[in-house]
Tab-separated table of C-alpha atoms in Angstrom:
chain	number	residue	atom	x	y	z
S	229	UNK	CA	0.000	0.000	0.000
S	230	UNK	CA	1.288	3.388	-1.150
S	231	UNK	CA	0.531	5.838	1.950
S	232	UNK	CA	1.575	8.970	-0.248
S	233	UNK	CA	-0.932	7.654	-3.107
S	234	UNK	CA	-3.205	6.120	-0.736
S	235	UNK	CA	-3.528	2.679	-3.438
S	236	UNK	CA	-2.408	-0.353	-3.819
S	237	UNK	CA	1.026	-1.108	-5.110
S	238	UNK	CA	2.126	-3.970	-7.962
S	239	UNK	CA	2.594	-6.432	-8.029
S	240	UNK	CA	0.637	-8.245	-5.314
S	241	UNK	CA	1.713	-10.290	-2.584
S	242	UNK	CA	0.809	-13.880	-2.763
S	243	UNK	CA	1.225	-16.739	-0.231
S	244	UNK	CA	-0.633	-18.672	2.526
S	245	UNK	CA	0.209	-19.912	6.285
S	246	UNK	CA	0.922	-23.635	6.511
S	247	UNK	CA	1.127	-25.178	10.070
S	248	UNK	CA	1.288	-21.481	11.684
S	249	UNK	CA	3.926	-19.968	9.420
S	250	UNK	CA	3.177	-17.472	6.701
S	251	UNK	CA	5.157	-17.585	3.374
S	252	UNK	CA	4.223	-15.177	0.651
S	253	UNK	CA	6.282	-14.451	-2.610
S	254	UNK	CA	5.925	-11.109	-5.196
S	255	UNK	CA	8.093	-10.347	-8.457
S	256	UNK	CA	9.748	-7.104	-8.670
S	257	UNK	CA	12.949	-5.709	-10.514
S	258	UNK	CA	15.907	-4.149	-8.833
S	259	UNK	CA	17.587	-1.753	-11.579
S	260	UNK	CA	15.621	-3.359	-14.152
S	261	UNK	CA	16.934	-7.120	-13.236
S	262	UNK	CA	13.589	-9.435	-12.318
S	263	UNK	CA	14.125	-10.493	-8.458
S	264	UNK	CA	11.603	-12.979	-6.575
S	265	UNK	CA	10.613	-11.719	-2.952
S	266	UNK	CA	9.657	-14.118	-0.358
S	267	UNK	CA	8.368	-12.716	2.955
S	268	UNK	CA	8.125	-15.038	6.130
S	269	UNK	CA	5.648	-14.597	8.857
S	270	UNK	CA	6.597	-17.206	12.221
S	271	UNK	CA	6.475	-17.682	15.708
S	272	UNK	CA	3.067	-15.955	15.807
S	273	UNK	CA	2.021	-15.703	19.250
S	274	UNK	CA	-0.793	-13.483	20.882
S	275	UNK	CA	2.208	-11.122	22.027
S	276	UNK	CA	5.153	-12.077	19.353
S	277	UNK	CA	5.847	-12.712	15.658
S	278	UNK	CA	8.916	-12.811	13.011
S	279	UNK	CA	8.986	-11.484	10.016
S	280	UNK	CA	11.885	-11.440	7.225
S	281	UNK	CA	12.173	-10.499	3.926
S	282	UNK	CA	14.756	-12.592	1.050
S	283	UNK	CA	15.071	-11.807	-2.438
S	284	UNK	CA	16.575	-14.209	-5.283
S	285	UNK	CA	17.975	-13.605	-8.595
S	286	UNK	CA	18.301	-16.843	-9.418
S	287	UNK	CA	14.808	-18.613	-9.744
S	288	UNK	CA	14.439	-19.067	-6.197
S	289	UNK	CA	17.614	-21.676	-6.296
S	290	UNK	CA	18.702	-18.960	-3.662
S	291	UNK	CA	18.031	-16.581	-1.123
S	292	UNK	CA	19.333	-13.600	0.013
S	293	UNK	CA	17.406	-12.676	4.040
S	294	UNK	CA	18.101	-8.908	4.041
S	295	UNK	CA	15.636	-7.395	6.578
S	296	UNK	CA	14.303	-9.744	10.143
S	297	UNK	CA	12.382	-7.476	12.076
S	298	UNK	CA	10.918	-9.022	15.286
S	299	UNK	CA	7.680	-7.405	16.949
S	300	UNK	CA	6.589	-7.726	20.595
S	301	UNK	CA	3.263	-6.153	22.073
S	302	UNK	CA	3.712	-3.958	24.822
S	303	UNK	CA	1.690	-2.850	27.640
């Protein structure tokens, strides 16, 4: 979601939780090269979760995690 154009962005994101982890994939292009996103939702908790972001160049033979970002409810 673009907050300064108040739509949604493309490509969409597309995935599914299996057995309490969420893994959801997009296509995008990094200085016009096509790279495949994968975003991970786990350890979902009422107070916790993980989430981390991986991008391949490759056909998703590989992936690069380049952001983990762990959240915790306070209060």
């Amino acid at each position: 979601m673009s907050s300064r154009r108040g739509v949604l962005e493309l490509p969409p994101v597309v995935g599914r939780f299996v057995d309490g982890v969420g893994t959801f994939y997009a296509d995008d292009s990094d200085t016009g090269r096509p790279v495949r996103c994968r975003f991970i939702w786990s350890g979902v908790t009422p107070t916790s979760c993980r989430w981390e972001q991986a991008f391949s160049t490759d056909g998703e033979r590989t992936w690069e995690t380049n952001w983990i970002m762990e959240f915790a409810r306070t209060g």
